[in-house]
Short mmCIF file of N, CA, C and O in Angstrom, two decimals:
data_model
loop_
_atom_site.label_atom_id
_atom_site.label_comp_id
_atom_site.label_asym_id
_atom_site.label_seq_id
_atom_site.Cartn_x
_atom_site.Cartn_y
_atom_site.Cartn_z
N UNK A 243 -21.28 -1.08 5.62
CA UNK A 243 -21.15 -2.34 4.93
C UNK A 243 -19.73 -2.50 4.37
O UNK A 243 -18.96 -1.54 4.35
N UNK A 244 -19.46 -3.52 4.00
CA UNK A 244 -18.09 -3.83 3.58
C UNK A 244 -17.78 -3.24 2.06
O UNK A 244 -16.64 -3.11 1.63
N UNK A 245 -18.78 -2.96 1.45
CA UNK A 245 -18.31 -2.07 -0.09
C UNK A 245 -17.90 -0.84 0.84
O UNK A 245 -16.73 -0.72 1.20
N UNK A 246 -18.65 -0.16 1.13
CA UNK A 246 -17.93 1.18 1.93
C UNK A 246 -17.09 0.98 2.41
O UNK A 246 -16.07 1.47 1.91
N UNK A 247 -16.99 0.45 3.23
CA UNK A 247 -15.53 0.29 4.22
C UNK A 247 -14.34 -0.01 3.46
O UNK A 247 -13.29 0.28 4.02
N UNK A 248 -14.25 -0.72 1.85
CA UNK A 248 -13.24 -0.87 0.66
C UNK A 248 -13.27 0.40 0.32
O UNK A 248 -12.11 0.76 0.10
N UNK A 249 -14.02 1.27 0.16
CA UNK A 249 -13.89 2.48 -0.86
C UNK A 249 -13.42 3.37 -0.05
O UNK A 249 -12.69 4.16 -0.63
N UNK A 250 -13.55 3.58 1.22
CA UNK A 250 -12.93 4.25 2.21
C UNK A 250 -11.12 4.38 2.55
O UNK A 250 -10.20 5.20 2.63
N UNK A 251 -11.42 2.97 2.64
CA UNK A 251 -9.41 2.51 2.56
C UNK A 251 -9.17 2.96 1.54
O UNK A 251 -8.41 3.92 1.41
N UNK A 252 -9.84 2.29 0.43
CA UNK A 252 -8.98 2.98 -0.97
C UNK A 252 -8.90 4.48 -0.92
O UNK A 252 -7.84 5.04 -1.19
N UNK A 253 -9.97 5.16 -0.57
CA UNK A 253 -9.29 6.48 -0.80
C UNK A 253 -8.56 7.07 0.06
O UNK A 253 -8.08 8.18 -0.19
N UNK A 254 -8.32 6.36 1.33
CA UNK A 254 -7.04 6.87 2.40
C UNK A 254 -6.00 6.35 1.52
O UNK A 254 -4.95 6.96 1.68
N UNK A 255 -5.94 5.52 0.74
CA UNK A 255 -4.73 5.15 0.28
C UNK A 255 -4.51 5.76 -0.86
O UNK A 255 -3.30 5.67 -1.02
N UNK A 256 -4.95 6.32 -1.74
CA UNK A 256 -5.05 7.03 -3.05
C UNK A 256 -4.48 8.27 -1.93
O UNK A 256 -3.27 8.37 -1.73
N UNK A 257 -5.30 9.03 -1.35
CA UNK A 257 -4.58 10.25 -0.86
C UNK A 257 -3.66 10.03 -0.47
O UNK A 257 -2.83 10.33 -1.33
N UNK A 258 -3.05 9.52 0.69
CA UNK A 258 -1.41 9.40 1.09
C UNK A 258 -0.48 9.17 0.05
O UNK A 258 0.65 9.66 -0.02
N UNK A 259 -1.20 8.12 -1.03
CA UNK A 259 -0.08 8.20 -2.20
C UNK A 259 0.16 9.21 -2.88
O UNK A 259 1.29 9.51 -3.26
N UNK A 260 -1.05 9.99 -3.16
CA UNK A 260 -1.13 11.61 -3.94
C UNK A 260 -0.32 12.15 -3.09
O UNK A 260 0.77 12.02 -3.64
N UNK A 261 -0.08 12.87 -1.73
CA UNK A 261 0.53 13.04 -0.96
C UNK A 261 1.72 13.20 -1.14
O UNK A 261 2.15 14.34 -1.26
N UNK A 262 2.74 11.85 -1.23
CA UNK A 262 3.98 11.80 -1.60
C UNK A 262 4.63 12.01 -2.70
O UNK A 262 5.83 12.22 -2.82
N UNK A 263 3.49 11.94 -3.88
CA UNK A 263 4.01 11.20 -5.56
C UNK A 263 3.66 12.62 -5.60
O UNK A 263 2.45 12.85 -5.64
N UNK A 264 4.52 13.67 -5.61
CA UNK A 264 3.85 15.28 -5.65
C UNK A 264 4.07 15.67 -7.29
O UNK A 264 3.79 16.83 -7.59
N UNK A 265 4.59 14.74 -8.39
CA UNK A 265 4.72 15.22 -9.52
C UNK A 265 3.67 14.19 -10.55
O UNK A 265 3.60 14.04 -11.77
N UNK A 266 3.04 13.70 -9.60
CA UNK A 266 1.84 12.56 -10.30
C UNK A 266 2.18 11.79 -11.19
O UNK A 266 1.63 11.62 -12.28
N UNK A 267 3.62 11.01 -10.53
CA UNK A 267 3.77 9.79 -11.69
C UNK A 267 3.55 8.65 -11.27
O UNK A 267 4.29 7.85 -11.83
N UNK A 268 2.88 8.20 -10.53
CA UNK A 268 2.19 6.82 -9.98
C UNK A 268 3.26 5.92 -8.91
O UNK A 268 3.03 4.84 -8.36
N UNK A 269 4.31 6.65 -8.87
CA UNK A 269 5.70 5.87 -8.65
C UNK A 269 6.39 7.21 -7.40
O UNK A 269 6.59 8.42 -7.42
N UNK A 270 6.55 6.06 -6.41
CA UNK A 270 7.30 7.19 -5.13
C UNK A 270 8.67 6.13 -4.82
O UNK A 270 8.82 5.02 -5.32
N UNK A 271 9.26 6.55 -4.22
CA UNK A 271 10.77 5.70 -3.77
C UNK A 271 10.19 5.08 -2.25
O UNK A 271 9.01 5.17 -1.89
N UNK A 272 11.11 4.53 -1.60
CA UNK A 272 10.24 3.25 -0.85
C UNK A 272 10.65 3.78 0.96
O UNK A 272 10.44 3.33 2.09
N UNK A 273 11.49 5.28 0.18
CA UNK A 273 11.40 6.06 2.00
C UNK A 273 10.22 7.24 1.78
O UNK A 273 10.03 8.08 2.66
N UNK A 274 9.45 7.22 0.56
CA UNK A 274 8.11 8.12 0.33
C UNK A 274 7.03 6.79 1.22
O UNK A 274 6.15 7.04 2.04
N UNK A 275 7.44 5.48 0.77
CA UNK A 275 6.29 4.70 0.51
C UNK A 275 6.32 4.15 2.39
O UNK A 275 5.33 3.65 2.93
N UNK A 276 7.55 4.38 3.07
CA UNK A 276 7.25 4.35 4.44
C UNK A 276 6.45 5.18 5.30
O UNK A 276 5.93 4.99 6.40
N UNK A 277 6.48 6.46 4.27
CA UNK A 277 5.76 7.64 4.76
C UNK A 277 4.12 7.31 4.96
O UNK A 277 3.21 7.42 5.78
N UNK A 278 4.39 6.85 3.66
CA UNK A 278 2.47 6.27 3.11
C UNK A 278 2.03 5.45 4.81
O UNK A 278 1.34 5.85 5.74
N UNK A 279 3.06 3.76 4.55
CA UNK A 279 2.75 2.80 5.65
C UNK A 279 2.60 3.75 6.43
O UNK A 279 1.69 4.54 6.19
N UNK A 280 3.35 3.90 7.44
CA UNK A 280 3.54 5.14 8.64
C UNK A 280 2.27 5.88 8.72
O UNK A 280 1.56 5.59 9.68
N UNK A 281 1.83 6.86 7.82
CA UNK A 281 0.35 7.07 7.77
C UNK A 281 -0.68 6.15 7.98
O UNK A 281 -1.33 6.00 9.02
N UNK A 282 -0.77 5.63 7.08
CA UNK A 282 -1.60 4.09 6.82
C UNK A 282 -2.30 3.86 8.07
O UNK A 282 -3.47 4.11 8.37
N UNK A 283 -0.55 2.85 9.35
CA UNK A 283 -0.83 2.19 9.97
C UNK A 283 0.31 2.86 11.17
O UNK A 283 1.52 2.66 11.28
N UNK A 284 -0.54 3.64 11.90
CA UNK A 284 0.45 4.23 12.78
C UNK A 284 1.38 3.17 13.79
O UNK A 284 0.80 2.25 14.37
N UNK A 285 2.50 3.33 13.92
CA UNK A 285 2.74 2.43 14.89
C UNK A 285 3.77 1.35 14.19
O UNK A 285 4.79 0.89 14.70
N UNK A 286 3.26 1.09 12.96
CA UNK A 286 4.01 0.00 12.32
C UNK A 286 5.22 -0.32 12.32
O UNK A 286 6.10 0.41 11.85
N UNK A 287 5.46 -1.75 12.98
CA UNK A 287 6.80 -2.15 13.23
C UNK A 287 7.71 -2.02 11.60
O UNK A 287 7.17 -2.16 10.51
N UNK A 288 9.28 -1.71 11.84
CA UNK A 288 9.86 -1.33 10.51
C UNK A 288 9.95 -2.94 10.12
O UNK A 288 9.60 -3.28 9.00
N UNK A 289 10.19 -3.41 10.58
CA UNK A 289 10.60 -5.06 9.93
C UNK A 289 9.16 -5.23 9.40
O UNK A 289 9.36 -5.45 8.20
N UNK A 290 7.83 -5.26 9.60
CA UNK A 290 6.47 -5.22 8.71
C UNK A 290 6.32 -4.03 7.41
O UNK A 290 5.54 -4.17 6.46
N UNK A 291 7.16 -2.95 7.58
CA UNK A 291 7.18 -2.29 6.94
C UNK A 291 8.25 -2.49 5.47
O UNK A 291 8.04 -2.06 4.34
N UNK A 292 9.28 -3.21 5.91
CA UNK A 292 10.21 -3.75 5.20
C UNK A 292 10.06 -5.07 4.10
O UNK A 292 10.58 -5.44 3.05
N UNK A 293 8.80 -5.63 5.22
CA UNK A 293 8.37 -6.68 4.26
C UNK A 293 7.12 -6.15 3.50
O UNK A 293 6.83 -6.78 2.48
N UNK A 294 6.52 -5.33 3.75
CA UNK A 294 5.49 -4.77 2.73
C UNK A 294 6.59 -4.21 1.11
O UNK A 294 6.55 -4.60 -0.06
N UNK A 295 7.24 -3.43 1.64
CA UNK A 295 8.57 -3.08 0.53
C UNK A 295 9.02 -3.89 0.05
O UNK A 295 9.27 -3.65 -1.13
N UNK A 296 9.42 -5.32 0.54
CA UNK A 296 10.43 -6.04 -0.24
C UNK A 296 9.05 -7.03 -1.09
O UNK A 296 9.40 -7.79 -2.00
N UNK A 297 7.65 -6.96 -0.75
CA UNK A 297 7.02 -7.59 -1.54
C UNK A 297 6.40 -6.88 -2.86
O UNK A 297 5.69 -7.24 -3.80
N UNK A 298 7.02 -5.71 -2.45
CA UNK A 298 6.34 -4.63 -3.43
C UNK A 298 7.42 -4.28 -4.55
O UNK A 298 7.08 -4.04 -5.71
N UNK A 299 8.57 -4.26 -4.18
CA UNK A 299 9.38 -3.55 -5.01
C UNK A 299 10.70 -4.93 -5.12
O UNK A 299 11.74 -5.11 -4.49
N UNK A 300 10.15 -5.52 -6.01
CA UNK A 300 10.61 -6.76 -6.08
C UNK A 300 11.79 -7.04 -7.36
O UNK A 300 12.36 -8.09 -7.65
N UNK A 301 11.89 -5.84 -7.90
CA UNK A 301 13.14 -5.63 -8.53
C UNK A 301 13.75 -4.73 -8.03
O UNK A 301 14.09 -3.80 -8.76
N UNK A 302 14.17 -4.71 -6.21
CA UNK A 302 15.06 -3.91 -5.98
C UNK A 302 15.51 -2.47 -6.77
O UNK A 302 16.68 -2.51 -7.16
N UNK A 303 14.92 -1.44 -7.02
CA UNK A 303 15.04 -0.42 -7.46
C UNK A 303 14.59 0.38 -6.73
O UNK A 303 14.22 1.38 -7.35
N UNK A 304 14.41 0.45 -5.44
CA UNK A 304 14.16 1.67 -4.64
C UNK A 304 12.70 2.33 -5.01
O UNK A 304 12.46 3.41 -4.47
N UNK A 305 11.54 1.67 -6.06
CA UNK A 305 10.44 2.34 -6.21
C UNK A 305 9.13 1.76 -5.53
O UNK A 305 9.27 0.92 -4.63
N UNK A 306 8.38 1.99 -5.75
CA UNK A 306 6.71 1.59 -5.28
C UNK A 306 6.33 2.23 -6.23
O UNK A 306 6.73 3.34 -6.55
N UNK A 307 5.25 1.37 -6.93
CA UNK A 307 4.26 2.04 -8.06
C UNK A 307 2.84 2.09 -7.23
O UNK A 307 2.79 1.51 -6.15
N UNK A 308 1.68 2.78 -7.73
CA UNK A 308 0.38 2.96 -7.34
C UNK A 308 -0.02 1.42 -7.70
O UNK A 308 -0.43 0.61 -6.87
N UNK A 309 0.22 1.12 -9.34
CA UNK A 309 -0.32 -0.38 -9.48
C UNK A 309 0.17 -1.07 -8.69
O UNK A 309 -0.56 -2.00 -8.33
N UNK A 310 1.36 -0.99 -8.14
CA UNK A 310 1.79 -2.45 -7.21
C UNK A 310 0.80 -2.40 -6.30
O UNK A 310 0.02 -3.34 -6.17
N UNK A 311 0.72 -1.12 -5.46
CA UNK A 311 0.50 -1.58 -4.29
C UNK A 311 -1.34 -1.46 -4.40
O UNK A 311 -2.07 -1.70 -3.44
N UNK A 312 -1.76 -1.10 -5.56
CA UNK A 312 -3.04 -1.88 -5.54
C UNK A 312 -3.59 -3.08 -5.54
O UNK A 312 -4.55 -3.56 -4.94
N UNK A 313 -2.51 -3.69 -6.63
CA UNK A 313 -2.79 -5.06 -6.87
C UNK A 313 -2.47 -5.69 -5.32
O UNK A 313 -3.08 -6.65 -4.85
N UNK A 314 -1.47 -4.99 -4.68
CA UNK A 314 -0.81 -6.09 -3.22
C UNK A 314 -2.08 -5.81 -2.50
O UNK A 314 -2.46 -6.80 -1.87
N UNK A 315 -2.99 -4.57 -2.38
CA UNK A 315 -4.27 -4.41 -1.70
C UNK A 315 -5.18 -5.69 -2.10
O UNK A 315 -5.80 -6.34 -1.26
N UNK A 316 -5.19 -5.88 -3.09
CA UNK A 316 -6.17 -7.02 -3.60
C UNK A 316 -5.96 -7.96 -3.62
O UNK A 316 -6.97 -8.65 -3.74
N UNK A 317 -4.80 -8.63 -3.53
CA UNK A 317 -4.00 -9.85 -3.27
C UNK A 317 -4.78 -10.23 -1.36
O UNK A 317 -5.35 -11.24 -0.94
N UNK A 318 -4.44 -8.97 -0.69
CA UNK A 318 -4.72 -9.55 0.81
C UNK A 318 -5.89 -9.48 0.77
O UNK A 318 -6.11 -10.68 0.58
N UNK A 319 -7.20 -8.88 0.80
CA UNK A 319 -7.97 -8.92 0.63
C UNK A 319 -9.05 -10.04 0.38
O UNK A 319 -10.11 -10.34 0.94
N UNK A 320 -8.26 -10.57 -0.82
CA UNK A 320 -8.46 -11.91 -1.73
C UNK A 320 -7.97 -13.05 -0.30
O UNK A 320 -8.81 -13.81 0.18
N UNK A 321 -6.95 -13.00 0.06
CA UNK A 321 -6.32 -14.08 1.12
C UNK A 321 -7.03 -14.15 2.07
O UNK A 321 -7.55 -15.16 2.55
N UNK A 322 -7.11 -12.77 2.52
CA UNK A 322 -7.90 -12.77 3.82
C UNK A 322 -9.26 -13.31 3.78
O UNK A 322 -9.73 -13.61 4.87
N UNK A 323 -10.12 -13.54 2.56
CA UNK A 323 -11.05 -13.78 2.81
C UNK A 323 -11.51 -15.24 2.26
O UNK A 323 -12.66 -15.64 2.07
N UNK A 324 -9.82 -16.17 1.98
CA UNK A 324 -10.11 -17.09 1.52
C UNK A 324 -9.42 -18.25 2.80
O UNK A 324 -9.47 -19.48 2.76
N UNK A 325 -8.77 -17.32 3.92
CA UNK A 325 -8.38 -17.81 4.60
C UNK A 325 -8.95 -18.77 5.27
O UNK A 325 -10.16 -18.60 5.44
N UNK A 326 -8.34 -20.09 5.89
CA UNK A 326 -9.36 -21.15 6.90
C UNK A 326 -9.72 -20.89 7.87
O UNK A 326 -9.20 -20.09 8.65
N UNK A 327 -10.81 -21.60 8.06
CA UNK A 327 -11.88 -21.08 9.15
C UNK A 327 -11.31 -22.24 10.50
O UNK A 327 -11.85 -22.22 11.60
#
């Protein structure tokens, strides 16, 4: 069902972030956070990868937080399922 199939992603995505963030501060730099994508979504073109980053780390500082990229999980999520039919 679709609750599982959310709790599933989330925890592929919680681990890859644990993964990188090896001193557990919620926050990796955005050539950790290609690592993550790259995991994620094998294959992923860098220009999709670039725009996941530049929507994420939107004060240019070279970081990715865990909250960002939860909330950006829930943002598409939210879109995708409000999208037109």
């Amino acid at each position: 069902n679709s609750i599982s199939n959310h709790r599933q992603s989330i925890k592929h995505i919680v681990s890859e972030f644990q993964a990188q963030d090896e001193e557990a501060t919620g926050v990796v730099d955005t050539n950790q956070f290609r690592v993550i994508l790259g995991n994620l979504f094998p294959g992923i073109p860098t220009s999709k990868s670039q725009e996941v980053i530049d929507a994420l780390d939107v004060s240019k500082n070279n970081v990715v937080t865990f909250s960002d990229v939860a909330s950006y999980v829930q943002q598409m999520r939210v879109s995708t399922r409000q999208a037109p039919q």
